[in-house]
Structures are given as structure tokens and as C-alpha cells.
């Protein structure tokens, strides 16, 4: 089965074709970063308009790269939520219209299920059960995955998501949008241990997170410092170490609690090199396995939606031809 995947939940237009026999045939991504950078964050209306401009050219490009005609597709999957409502509507309307014109089934995919299943895209040997750490700009969750479609929430953030904390902290220290990757880059030259921030909620049992207090600690440290580039890098390093260590402690707990031997990491913060290193070390120590998608499939992309959609369509799930999206949606 060959499935076209469309991702338009935020500020990236992602398109891909996944073949259930041959794997990923082609994928393409257009990032709107430069469009939103001057505003310091995503402007929803501009995001929707740019998806309208970029989506069909990307669909044509991906089909050409895969060597397929539209009629060679067996189904269409699109992100139906959560996300920005206008942006989601562009992907949903386009996906539905294509499917209707081709007389193929279409399925709306949960964006976070796309992230959660992304590690399986390129690793056919990876199968549930496992524990997934989902760390994106909007979510921070630990999920027990018994089977595809069988998810149990173990813990989640009570306030800011980890990616959101990265972005807000970066902005506070004057780094350009999008701040997360920029702050991580800066932390590489920062010295460890000069600024030490707390590991929130690790001193009590449970698997929930809270990152908003950490952001405030960083703000106070930054305002009270000499604000030189070196100090900014040292603070960035202290912040990154605190987030990474907090996530690692909770992952370890989740593995203990569930008895799982495999940890899967997904979502934009999963691209963070220090987090990858730290969780790798944790897994080695416990004789467990940790799996990450390649960094390009950690952040938003069409491939994860094509893949998750293909699994759903193969299981016989698709919806009637109505264009609906769900901007707020629990997995
Ligand atoms: O999954 P994603 O692309 O979009 C959402 O669904 O939210 O995640 C984006 C988030 C942003 O908050 C971004 O700052 C963060 O992932 N991010 C990173 C890194 N790359 C992306 N955070 C820390 N280190 C990185 N290298
Ligand atoms: Zn995402």
C-alpha cells in the first residue's frame, strides 16, 4: 500500500510517500522559519497562507521523486490535530480533496502518534512494547506503548513542554527564533557546572514534569549576570543539562515502573545531541535499548504522517469525506 502523508499542523509543510512493502519512497519539507523569524514566533494566519502556497508543489515534487503518478497512490493521510486550526485545515482539505478525486481512502492522523511511531519508520526490527518519551514544542509525555494504537499515558508536563521551555529561555536571553536549536548550539561552548539549575519534580515520586520554574530560574540568573556571550553560553549549558537530566531521571523511572527494555524518543527535542547521548548512556547501563529517529524525523515531517496513516489504513481505518480537524486532541 502506497500512502501520501501531509503534515501542516504548525510552521512546516511536510509531504512524503510511504510504501508498506518498500518503505519510505520520497519525502520533502518546507520550513517557514524565515517567514516567522521577524515576529519572534509562529503567526498562525501567515502559516496557513504559506501552507496553501507550498503544499501542492511539494506533493508534485514528492510524487515525481517517488516515480509515481497520483493514481498509483492507495490512500492519503494528513495531520488532523493537534495544532493550529487554519494550518490543519489546509492539509485536511487538500488531503481529502486528493483522496476524493482519486477515489481512495483518507485518514486523519494524530500529530503526536505520528511522532511516537516515527522511530519505527526506519527500523523494522523495532516493535512494541516500549516506553516512548515524546518531547516537542507542545508536548512532554511519557507513554507506555503496548501495541500500535494502544497507548497509556504515564506522565506529562503540568505546564510548559520541554521544547517550549527551550524556546522561551532562548528568547529571554535574546537568541533568534526558533530558539531551541539555537540554545542547544550555544550550550556546546558553555562550561558545565558554572550555573546549576534544579531538576524539577525529580525529588518526589511520579512521572510528571514541570519546566516553567526552570525558565524563571534562568531568567533570574541571566538578569543577575554580566550578560556577556560567554556567560550566556554557560547559562545555556546549565539549562540544557537540567532539562536533559530531568528527562533522563523520568525515563529511568518509566523503564523501572513498566519493566520495558526499550525506550523510544521522538519529537523535536529528540534532535538534541546531549539528550541523545545521555539516554544512550542510560540504556547501555541498564542493558536496555534506546531508539531515536534521525534528527530530521524528530522534528515535524510528512514521513511520520505517511507512516502512521499507512498503519491505520492497513488496519481498515479511514473516515467519511468530511473535512474536520481537532486543534486540541488527547492521543
Ligand atoms: O516536534 P516539533 O518539530 O514540533 C512540535 O510538534 O512542537 O518540535 C519543535 C520543538 C521546538 O520547541 C524546538 O525548539 C525543539 O523542538 N527543538 C530542540 C532542538 N531541535 C528542536 N530543542 C532542543 N535541542 C534541539 N536540538
Ligand atoms: Zn511536532
Coordinates of N, CA, C and O and ligand atoms in Angstrom, one line a residue, residues 7 9-10 82 111-112 115 135-139 267-268 298-301 304, ligand 2:
X7 N 1.7 16.9 6.3 CA 1.8 17.5 7.7 C 1.8 19.0 7.5 O 2.6 19.6 6.9
X9 N 0.6 21.0 10.6 CA 0.0 21.4 11.9 C 0.5 22.7 12.4 O -0.1 23.4 13.2
X10 N 1.8 23.1 12.0 CA 2.3 24.3 12.5 C 3.1 25.1 11.5 O 2.4 25.6 10.6
X82 N -3.2 17.5 17.1 CA -3.5 18.9 17.5 C -2.6 19.8 16.7 O -1.6 19.4 16.1
X111 N -1.1 14.1 15.4 CA 0.3 14.5 15.2 C 1.2 13.8 16.1 O 2.3 13.4 15.7
X112 N 0.8 13.7 17.4 CA 1.7 13.1 18.3 C 1.9 11.5 18.1 O 2.9 11.0 18.4
X115 N 4.6 11.4 15.6 CA 5.9 11.5 16.3 C 6.3 10.2 17.0 O 7.4 9.7 16.9
X135 N 8.9 14.5 23.2 CA 9.3 15.8 23.7 C 9.3 16.8 22.5 O 10.2 16.8 21.7
X136 N 8.3 17.6 22.4 CA 8.2 18.5 21.3 C 7.9 19.9 21.8 O 8.1 20.2 23.0
X137 N 7.6 20.8 20.9 CA 7.3 22.2 21.4 C 6.0 22.3 22.1 O 5.8 23.2 22.9
X138 N 5.1 21.4 21.9 CA 3.8 21.5 22.5 C 3.5 20.4 23.6 O 2.6 20.5 24.4
X139 N 4.3 19.3 23.6 CA 4.1 18.2 24.5 C 5.3 17.7 25.1 O 6.4 17.7 24.5
X267 N 9.9 13.5 18.7 CA 9.6 14.9 18.9 C 10.8 15.8 18.7 O 11.9 15.3 18.9
X268 N 10.6 17.1 18.5 CA 11.7 18.0 18.1 C 12.9 18.0 19.1 O 14.0 18.0 18.7
X298 N 12.7 13.7 13.8 CA 12.3 14.1 15.2 C 11.4 15.3 15.1 O 10.4 15.4 15.8
X299 N 11.9 16.3 14.3 CA 11.0 17.5 14.2 C 9.9 17.2 13.2 O 9.9 16.1 12.6
X300 N 9.0 18.1 13.0 CA 7.8 17.8 12.2 C 8.2 17.5 10.8 O 9.1 18.1 10.2
X301 N 7.5 16.5 10.2 CA 7.8 16.0 8.9 C 6.6 15.2 8.3 O 5.7 14.8 9.1
X304 N 6.5 10.8 8.9 CA 5.8 10.2 10.1 C 4.3 10.1 9.9 O 3.7 9.2 10.4
Ligands
LIG2 ZN1 5.6 18.0 16.2

